[in-house]
Short mmCIF file of C-alpha atoms in Angstrom, two decimals:
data_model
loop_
_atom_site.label_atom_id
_atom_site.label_comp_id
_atom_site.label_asym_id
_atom_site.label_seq_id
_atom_site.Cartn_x
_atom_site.Cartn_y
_atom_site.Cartn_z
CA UNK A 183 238.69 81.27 92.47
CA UNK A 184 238.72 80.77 88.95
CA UNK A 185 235.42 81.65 87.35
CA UNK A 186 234.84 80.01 83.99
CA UNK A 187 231.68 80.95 81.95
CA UNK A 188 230.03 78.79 79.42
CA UNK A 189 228.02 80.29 76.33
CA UNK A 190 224.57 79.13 74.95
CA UNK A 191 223.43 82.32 73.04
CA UNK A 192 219.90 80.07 72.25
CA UNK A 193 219.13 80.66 75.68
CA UNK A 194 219.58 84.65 75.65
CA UNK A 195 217.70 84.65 72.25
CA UNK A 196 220.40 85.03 69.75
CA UNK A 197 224.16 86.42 69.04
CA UNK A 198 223.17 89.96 69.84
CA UNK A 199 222.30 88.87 73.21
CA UNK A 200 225.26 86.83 74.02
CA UNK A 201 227.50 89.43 73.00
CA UNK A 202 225.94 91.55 75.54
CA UNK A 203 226.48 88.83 78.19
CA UNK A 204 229.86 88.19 77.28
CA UNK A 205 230.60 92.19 77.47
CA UNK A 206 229.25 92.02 80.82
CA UNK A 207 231.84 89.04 82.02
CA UNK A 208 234.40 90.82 80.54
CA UNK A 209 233.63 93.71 82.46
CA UNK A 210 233.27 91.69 85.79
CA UNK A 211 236.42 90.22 85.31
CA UNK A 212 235.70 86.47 84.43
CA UNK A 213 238.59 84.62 84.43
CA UNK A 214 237.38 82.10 81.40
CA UNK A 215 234.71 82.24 78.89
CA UNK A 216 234.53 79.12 76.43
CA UNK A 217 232.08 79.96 73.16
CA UNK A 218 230.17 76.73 72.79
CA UNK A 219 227.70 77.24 70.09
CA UNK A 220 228.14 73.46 68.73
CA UNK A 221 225.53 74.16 66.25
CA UNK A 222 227.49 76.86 64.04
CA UNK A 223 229.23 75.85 61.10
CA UNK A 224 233.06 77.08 61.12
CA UNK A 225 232.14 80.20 59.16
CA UNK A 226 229.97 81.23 61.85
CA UNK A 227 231.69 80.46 64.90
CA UNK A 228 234.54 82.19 63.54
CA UNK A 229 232.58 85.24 63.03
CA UNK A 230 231.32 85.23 66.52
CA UNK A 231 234.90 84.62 68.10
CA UNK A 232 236.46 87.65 66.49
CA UNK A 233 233.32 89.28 67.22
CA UNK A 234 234.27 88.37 71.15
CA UNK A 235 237.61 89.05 70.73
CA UNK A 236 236.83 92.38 69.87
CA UNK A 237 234.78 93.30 72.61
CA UNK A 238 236.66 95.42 75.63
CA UNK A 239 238.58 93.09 77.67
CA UNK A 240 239.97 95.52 80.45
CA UNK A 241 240.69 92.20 83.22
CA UNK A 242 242.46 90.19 80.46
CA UNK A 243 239.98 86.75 80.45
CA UNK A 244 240.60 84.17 78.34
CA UNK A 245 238.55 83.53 75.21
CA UNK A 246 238.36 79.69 74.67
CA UNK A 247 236.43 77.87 71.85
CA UNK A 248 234.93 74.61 72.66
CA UNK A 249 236.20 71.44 71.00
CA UNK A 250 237.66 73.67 67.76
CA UNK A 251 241.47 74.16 67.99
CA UNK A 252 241.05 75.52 63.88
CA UNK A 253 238.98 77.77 65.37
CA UNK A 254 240.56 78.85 67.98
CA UNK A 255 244.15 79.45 66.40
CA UNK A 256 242.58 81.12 63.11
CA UNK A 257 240.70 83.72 65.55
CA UNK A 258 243.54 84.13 68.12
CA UNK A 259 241.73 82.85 71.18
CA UNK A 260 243.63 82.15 74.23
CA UNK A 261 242.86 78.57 74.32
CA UNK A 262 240.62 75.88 73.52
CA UNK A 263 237.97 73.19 75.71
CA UNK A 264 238.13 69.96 74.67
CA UNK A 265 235.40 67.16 75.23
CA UNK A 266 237.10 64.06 77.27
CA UNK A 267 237.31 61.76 73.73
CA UNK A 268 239.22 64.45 72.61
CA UNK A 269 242.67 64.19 70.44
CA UNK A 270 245.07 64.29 73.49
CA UNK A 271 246.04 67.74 74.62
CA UNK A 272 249.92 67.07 74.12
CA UNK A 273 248.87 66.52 70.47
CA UNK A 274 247.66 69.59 70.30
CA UNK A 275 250.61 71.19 72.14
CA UNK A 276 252.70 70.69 69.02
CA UNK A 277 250.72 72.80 66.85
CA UNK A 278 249.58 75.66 69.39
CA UNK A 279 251.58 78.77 70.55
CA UNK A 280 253.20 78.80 74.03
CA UNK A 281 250.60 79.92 76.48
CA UNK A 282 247.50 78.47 74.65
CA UNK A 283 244.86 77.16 77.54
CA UNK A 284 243.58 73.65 77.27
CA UNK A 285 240.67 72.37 79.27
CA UNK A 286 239.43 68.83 78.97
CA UNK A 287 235.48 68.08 79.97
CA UNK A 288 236.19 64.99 82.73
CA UNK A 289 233.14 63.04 84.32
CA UNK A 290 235.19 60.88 86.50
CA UNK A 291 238.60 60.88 88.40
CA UNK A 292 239.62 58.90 85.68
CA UNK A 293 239.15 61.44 82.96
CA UNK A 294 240.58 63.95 85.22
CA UNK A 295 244.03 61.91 85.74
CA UNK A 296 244.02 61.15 82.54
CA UNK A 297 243.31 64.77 80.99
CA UNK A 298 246.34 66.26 83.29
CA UNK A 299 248.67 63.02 82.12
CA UNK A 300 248.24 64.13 78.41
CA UNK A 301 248.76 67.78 78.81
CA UNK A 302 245.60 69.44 79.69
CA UNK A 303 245.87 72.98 81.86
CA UNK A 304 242.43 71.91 83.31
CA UNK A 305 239.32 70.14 83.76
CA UNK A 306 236.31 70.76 84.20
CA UNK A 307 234.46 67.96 85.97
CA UNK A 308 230.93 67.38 86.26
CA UNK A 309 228.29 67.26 86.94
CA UNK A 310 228.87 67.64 90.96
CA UNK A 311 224.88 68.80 91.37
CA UNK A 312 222.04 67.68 89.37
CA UNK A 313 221.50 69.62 85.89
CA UNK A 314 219.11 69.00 83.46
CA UNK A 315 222.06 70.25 81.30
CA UNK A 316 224.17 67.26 82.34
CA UNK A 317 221.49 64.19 82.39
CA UNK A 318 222.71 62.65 79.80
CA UNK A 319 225.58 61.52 81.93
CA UNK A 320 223.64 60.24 84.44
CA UNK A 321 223.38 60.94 88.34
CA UNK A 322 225.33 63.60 89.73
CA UNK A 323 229.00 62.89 90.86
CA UNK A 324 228.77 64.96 94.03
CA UNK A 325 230.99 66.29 96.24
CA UNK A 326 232.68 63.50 97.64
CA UNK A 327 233.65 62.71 93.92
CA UNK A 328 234.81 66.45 92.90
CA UNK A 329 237.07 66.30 96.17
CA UNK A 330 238.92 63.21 94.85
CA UNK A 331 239.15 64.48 91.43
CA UNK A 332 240.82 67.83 93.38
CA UNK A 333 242.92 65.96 95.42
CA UNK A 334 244.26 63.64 92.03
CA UNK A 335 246.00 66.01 90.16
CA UNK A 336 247.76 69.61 90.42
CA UNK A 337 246.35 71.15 87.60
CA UNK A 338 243.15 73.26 88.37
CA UNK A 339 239.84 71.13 88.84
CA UNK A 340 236.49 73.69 88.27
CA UNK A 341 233.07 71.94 89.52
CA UNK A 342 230.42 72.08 86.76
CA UNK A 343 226.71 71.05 87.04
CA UNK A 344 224.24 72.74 88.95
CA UNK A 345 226.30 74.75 90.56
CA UNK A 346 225.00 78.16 92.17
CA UNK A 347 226.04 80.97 94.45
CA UNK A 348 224.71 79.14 97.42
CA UNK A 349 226.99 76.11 96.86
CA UNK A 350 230.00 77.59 94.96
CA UNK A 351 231.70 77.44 98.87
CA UNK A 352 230.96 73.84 98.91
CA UNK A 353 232.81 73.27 96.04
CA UNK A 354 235.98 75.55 96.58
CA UNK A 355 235.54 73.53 100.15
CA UNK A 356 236.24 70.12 98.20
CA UNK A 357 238.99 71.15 96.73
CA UNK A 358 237.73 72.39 93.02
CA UNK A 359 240.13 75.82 91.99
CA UNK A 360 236.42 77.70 90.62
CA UNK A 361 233.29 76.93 89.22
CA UNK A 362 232.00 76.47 85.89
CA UNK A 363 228.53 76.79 84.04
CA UNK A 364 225.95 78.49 81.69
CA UNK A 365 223.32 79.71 83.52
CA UNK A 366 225.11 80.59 86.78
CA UNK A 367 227.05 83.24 85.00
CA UNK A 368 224.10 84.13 81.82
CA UNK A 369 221.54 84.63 84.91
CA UNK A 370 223.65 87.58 85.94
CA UNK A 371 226.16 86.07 89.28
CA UNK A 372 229.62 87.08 88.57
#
């Protein structure tokens, strides 16, 4: 199961804390960990890549940065999340070294087709559960949904949205290759 943890350091209380948090995945092992801090000018996010990328890695995750493939490439992350309106990932693929993850944000089977069709290592589709996080794009997809999205493509399929240790199974159940979110991995659950 591929675990893939999403920052929001405004919810710890600041940098400082997030570091922390992000020391802790690393130590657990977490597969993924995407730095989205939209709100942080380039300068900034940079700083707080290399500041991740610094930090022990002993399980060899992946640092991703959301939506900034500059970023990303001018820190040496391992890869970059993209949101579905995205540039295409194969037009990325041009400019990025061999090996360089690319996750696309889907919210329908759609997306999800479409993201593996243009390149993308993954998706991350959501939300399956409801999320105040995710209300903005309406009721949640479910189940049912995340098992078609699964069953659609062969690249790896994580659940996002409300998603919890009591119905991680559910999702793994339907098909989705891990689970995704902010708060199920900030709160502690590795």
């Amino acid at each position: 199961m591929l675990r893939y943890y999403i920052t929001d350091r405004r919810k710890l209380g600041g940098c400082e804390a997030l570091l922390e948090s992000i020391a802790r995945a690393l130590a657990a092992g977490i597969e993924r960990i995407q730095i989205r801090e939209k709100d942080l000018t380039a300068r900034e996010l940079s700083d707080l890549v290399r500041r991740v990328l610094r930090l022990p890695n002993p399980h060899g995750s992946a640092i991703l940065v959301n939506a900034r493939v500059d970023v990303a490439l001018a820190c040496g992350a391992q890869g970059v999340h993209l949101p579905a309106d995205s540039i295409a990932p194969g037009v990325w693929r041009k400019i990025v070294p061999s090996g360089f993850l690319i996750g696309v944000s889907c919210h329908s089977v759609d997306d999800v087709r479409r993201a593996e069709s243009e390149g993308a290592d993954f998706a991350v589709f959501g939300p399956v559960f409801c999320t105040p996080s995710k209300a903005e794009y309406g009721a949640p997809l479910g189940l049912d949904r995340l098992r078609e999205a699964a069953a659609a493509v062969r690249m790896p399929v994580l659940a996002l949205g409300g998603v919890t240790a009591e119905n991680t199974r559910q999702c793994l159940e339907a098909g989705a290759a891990g689970i995704a979110g902010i708060s199920l991995f900030q709160a502690g659950l590795a």
